[in-house]
CSV table of C-alpha atoms in Angstrom, one decimal:
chain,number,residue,atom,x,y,z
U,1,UNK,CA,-86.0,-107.4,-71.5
U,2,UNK,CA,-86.4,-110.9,-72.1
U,3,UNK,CA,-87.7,-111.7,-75.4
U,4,UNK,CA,-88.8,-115.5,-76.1
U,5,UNK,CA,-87.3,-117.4,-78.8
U,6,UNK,CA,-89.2,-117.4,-81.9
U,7,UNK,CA,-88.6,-120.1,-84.9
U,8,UNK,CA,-90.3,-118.2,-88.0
U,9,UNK,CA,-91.2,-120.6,-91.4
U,10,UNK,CA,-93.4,-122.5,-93.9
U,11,UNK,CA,-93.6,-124.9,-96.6
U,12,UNK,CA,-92.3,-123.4,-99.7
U,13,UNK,CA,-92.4,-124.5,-103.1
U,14,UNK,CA,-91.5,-123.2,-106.8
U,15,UNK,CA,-95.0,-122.3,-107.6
U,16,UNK,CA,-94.6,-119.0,-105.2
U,17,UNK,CA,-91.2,-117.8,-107.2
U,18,UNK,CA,-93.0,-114.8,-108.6
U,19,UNK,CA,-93.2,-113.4,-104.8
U,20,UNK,CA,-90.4,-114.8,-102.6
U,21,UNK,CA,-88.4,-111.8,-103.0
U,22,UNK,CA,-91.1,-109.8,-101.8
U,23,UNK,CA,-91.5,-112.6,-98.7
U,24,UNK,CA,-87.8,-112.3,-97.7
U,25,UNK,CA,-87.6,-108.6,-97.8
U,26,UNK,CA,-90.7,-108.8,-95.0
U,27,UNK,CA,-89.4,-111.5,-93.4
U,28,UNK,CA,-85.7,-110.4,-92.6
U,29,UNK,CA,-87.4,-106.4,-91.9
U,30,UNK,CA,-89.3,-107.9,-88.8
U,31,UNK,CA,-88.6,-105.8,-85.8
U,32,UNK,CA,-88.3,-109.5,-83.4
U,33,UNK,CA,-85.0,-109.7,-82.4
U,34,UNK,CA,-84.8,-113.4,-81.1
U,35,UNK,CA,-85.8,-115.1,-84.3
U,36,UNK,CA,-84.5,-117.9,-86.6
U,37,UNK,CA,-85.7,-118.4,-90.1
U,38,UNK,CA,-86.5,-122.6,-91.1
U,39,UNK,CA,-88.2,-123.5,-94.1
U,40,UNK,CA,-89.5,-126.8,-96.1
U,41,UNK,CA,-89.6,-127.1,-99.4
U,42,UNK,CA,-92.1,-129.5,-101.4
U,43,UNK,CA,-91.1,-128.4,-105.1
U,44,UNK,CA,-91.0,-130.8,-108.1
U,45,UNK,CA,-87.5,-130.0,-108.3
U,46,UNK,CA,-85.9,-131.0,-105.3
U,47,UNK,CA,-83.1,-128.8,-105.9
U,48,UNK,CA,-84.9,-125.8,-106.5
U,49,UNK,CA,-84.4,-124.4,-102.6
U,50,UNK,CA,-80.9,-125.0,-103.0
U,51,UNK,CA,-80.4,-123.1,-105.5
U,52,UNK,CA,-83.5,-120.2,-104.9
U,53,UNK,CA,-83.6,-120.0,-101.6
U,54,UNK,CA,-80.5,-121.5,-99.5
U,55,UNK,CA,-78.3,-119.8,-101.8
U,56,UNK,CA,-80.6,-116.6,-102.9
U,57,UNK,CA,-81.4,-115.6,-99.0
U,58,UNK,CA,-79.0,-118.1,-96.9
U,59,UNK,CA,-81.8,-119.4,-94.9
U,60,UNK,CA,-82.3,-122.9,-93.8
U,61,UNK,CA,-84.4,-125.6,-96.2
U,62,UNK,CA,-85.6,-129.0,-95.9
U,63,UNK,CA,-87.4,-130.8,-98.0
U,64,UNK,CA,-90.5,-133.1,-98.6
U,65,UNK,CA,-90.9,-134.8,-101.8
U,66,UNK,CA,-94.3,-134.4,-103.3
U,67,UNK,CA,-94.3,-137.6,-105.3
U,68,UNK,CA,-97.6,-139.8,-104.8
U,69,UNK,CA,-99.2,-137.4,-101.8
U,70,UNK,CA,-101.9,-135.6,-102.4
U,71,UNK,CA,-101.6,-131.0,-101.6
U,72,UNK,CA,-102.9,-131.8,-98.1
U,73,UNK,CA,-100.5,-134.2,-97.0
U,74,UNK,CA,-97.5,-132.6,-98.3
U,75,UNK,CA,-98.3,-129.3,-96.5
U,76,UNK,CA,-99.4,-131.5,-93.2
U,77,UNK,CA,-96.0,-133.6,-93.8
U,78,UNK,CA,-94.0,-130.0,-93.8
U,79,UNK,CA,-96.2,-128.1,-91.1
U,80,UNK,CA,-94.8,-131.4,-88.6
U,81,UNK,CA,-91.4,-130.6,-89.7
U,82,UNK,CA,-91.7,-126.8,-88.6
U,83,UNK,CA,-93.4,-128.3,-85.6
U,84,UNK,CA,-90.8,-130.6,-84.5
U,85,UNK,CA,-87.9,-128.3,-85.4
U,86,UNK,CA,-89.4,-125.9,-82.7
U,87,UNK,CA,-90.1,-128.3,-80.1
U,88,UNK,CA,-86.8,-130.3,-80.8
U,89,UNK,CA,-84.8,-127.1,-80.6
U,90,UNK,CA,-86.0,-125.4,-77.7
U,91,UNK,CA,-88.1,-122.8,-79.2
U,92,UNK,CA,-90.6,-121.0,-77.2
U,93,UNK,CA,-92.6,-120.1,-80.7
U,94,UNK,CA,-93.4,-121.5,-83.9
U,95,UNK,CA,-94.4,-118.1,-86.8
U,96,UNK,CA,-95.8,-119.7,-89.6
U,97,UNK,CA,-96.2,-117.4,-92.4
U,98,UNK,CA,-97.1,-118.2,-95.9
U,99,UNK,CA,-94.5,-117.2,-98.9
U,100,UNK,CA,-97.4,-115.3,-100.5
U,101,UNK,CA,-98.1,-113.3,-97.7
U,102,UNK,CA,-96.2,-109.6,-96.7
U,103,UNK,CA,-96.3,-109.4,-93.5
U,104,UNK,CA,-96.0,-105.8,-91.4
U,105,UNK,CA,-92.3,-105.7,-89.2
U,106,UNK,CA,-94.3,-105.7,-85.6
U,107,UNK,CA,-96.4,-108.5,-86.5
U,108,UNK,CA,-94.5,-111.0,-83.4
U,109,UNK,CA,-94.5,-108.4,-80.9
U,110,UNK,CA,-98.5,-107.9,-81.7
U,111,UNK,CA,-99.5,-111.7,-81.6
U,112,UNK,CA,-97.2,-112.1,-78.6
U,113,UNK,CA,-98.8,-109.9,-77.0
U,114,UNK,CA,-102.5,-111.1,-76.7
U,115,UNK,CA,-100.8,-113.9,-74.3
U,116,UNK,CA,-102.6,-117.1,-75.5
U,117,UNK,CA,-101.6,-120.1,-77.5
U,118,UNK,CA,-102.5,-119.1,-80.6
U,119,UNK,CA,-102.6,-115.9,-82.1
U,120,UNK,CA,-103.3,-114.6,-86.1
U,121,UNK,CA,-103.2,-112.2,-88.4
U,122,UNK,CA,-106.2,-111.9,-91.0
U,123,UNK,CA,-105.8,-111.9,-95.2
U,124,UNK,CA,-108.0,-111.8,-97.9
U,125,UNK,CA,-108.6,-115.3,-99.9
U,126,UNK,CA,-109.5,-115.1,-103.5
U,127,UNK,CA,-108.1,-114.0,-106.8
U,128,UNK,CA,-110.0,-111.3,-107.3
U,129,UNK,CA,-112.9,-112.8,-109.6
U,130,UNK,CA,-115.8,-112.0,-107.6
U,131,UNK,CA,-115.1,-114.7,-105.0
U,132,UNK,CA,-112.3,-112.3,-102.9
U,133,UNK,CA,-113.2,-112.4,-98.9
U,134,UNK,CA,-111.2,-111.9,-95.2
U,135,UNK,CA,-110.8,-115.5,-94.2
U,136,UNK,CA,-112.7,-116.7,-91.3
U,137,UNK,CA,-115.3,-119.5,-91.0
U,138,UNK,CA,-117.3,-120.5,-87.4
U,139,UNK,CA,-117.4,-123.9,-86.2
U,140,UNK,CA,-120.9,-124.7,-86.0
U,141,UNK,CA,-123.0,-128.3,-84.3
U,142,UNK,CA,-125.5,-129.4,-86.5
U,143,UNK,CA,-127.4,-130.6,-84.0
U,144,UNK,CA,-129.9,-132.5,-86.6
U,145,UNK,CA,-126.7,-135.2,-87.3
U,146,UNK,CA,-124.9,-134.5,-84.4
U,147,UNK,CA,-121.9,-133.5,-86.6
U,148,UNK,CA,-120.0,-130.3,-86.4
U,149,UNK,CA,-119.6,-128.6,-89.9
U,150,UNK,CA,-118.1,-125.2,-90.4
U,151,UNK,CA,-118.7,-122.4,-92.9
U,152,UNK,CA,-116.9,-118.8,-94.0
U,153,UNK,CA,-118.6,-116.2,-92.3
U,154,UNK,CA,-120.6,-113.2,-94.5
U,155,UNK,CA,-118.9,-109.8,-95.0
U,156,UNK,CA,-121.8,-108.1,-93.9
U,157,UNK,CA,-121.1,-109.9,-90.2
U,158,UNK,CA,-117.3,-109.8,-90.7
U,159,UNK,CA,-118.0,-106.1,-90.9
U,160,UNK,CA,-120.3,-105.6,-88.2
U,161,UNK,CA,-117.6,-107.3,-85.7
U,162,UNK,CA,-114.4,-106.0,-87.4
U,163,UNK,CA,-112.3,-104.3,-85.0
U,164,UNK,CA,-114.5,-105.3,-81.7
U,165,UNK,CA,-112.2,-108.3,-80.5
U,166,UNK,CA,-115.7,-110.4,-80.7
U,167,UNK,CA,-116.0,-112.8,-83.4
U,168,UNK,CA,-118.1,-116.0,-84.0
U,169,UNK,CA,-115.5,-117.2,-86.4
U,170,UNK,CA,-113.3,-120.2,-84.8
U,171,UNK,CA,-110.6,-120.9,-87.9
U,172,UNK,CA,-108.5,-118.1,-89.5
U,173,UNK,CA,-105.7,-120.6,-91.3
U,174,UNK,CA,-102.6,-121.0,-90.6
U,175,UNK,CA,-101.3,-117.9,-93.1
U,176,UNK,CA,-99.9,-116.1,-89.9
U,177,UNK,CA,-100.3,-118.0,-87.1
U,178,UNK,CA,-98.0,-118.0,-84.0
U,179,UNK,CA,-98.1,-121.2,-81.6
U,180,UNK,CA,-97.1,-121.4,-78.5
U,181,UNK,CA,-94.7,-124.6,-77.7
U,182,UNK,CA,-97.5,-125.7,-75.0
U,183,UNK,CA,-100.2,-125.6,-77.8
U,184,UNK,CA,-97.7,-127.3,-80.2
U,185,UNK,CA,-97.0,-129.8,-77.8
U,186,UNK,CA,-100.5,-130.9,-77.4
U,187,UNK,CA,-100.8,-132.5,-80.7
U,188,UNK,CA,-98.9,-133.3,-84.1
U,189,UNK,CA,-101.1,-131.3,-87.3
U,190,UNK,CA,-103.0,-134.0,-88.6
U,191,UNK,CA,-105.7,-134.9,-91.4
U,192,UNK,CA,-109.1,-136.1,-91.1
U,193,UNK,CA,-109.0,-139.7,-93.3
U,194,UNK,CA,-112.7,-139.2,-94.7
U,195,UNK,CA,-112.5,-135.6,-96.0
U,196,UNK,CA,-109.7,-133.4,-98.2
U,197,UNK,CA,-109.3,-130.8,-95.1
U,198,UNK,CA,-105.8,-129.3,-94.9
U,199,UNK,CA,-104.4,-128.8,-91.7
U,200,UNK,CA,-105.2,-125.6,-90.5
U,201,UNK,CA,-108.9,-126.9,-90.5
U,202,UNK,CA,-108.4,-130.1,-88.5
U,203,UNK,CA,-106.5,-128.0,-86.5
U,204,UNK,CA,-108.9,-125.3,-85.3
U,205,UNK,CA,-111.7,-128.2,-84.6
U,206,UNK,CA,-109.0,-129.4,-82.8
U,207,UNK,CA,-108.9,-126.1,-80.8
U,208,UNK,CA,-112.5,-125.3,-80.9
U,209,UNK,CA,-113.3,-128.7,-78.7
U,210,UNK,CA,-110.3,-128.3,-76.3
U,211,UNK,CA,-111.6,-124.8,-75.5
U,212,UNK,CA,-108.0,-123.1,-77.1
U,213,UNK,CA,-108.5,-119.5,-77.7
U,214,UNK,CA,-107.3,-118.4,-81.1
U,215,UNK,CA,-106.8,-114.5,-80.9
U,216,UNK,CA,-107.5,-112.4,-83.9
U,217,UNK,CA,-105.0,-109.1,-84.4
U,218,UNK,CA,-107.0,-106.5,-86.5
U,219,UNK,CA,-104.6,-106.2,-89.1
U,220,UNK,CA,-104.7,-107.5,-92.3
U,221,UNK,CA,-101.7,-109.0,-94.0
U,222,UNK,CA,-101.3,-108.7,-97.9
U,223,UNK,CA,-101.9,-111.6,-99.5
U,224,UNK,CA,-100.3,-112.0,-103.0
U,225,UNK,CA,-102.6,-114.9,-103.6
U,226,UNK,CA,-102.5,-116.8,-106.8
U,227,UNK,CA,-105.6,-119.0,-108.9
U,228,UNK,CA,-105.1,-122.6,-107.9
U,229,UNK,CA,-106.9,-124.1,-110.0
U,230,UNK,CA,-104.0,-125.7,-112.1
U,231,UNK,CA,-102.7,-127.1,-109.2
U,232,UNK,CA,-102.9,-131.0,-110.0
U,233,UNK,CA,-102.6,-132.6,-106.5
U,234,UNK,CA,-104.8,-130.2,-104.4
């Protein structure tokens, strides 16, 4: 059986220490047997992959210093690292999967296997102080300004379609998200200049308007999710 090459990573940094053996232990437990691990770090201490992770798990690390940029441009800065790697280096698949996030060992055979260009896997955002929700949000025209906006769609929807394969929502993040290298291809992640978007937003607008199909797997990924509100350049 012919099983498509499948570059697996994220941006890592320091801040996530408290889960990354956790992440590994998922990570190297996934069933896909054509897979690679690359990852990018953006810590303060630009030697802390080299010792934590290269040397701790034996994976591959880049890194992006942080100095100066502001959260969304370091995490768009190592997202185009992942990007190129893939597309540089022959890979059929880019699996980007947060270091906070456990994911379940079929994970690449189930996002592979809705055959389009960009597949996910849902979490839960939130820190669990009344503000916890599945993440999700729908693209929407304002037809008044001629602008399109977006906003997180209500549990009391989220529930009604759970589980149907019909959603209204159009961006689910880029938490566990498989790419195709024909959807990679199409575009470098990028930021909007006017608004503090990350990448995963600009993204699915991207998507929405060039009619890409994002297809939603029903299981939810654990999501060791952290406060971020020390976090000074976000």
């Amino acid at each position: 059986m012919n099983h498509p090459n499948v570059l697996i990573g994220c941006p890592i940094n320091e801040i996530k220490s408290y889960c990354m053996d956790d992440y590994f232990h998922a990570l190297f437990n996934l069933s896909y047997p054509n897979k690679d691990f690359y990852f990018v770090d953006n810590s303060e201490d630009k030697y802390w992959h080299i010792k934590n992770v290269i040397m701790g798990y034996g994976v591959q690390v880049d890194y992006v210093s942080p100095t100066g940029k502001r959260n969304n441009q370091i995490l768009c800065e190592c997202q185009n690292m992942l990007r190129h790697k893939a597309l540089t280096e022959g890979y059929d698949y880019l699996f980007m999967v947060e270091c906070d996030l456990m994911v379940t060992p079929n994970i690449i055979e189930k996002l592979m296997a809705y055959g389009e260009q960009v597949a996910v896997a849902r979490y839960f955002l939130g820190t669990n102080e009344g503000n916890t929700h599945l993440i999700g949000t729908e693209i929407e025209k304002n037809y008044g300004i001629g602008v399109k906006t977006n906003r997180n769609i209500g549990w009391l929807e989220d529930y009604l379609s759970y589980g149907t394969g019909e959603t209204r929502g159009s961006s689910f993040g880029f938490g566990c998200a498989l790419f195709s290298k024909e959807v990679l291809s199409l575009t470098p992640f990028f930021l909007h200049p006017d608004f503090k978007d990350h990448a995963d937003t600009t993204a699915s607008f991207y998507y929405h308007e060039n009619g890409i199909k994002i297809a939603i797997d029903s299981e939810i990924m654990i999501h060791y999710n952290q406060n971020w509100r020390h976090i000074s350049n976000y």
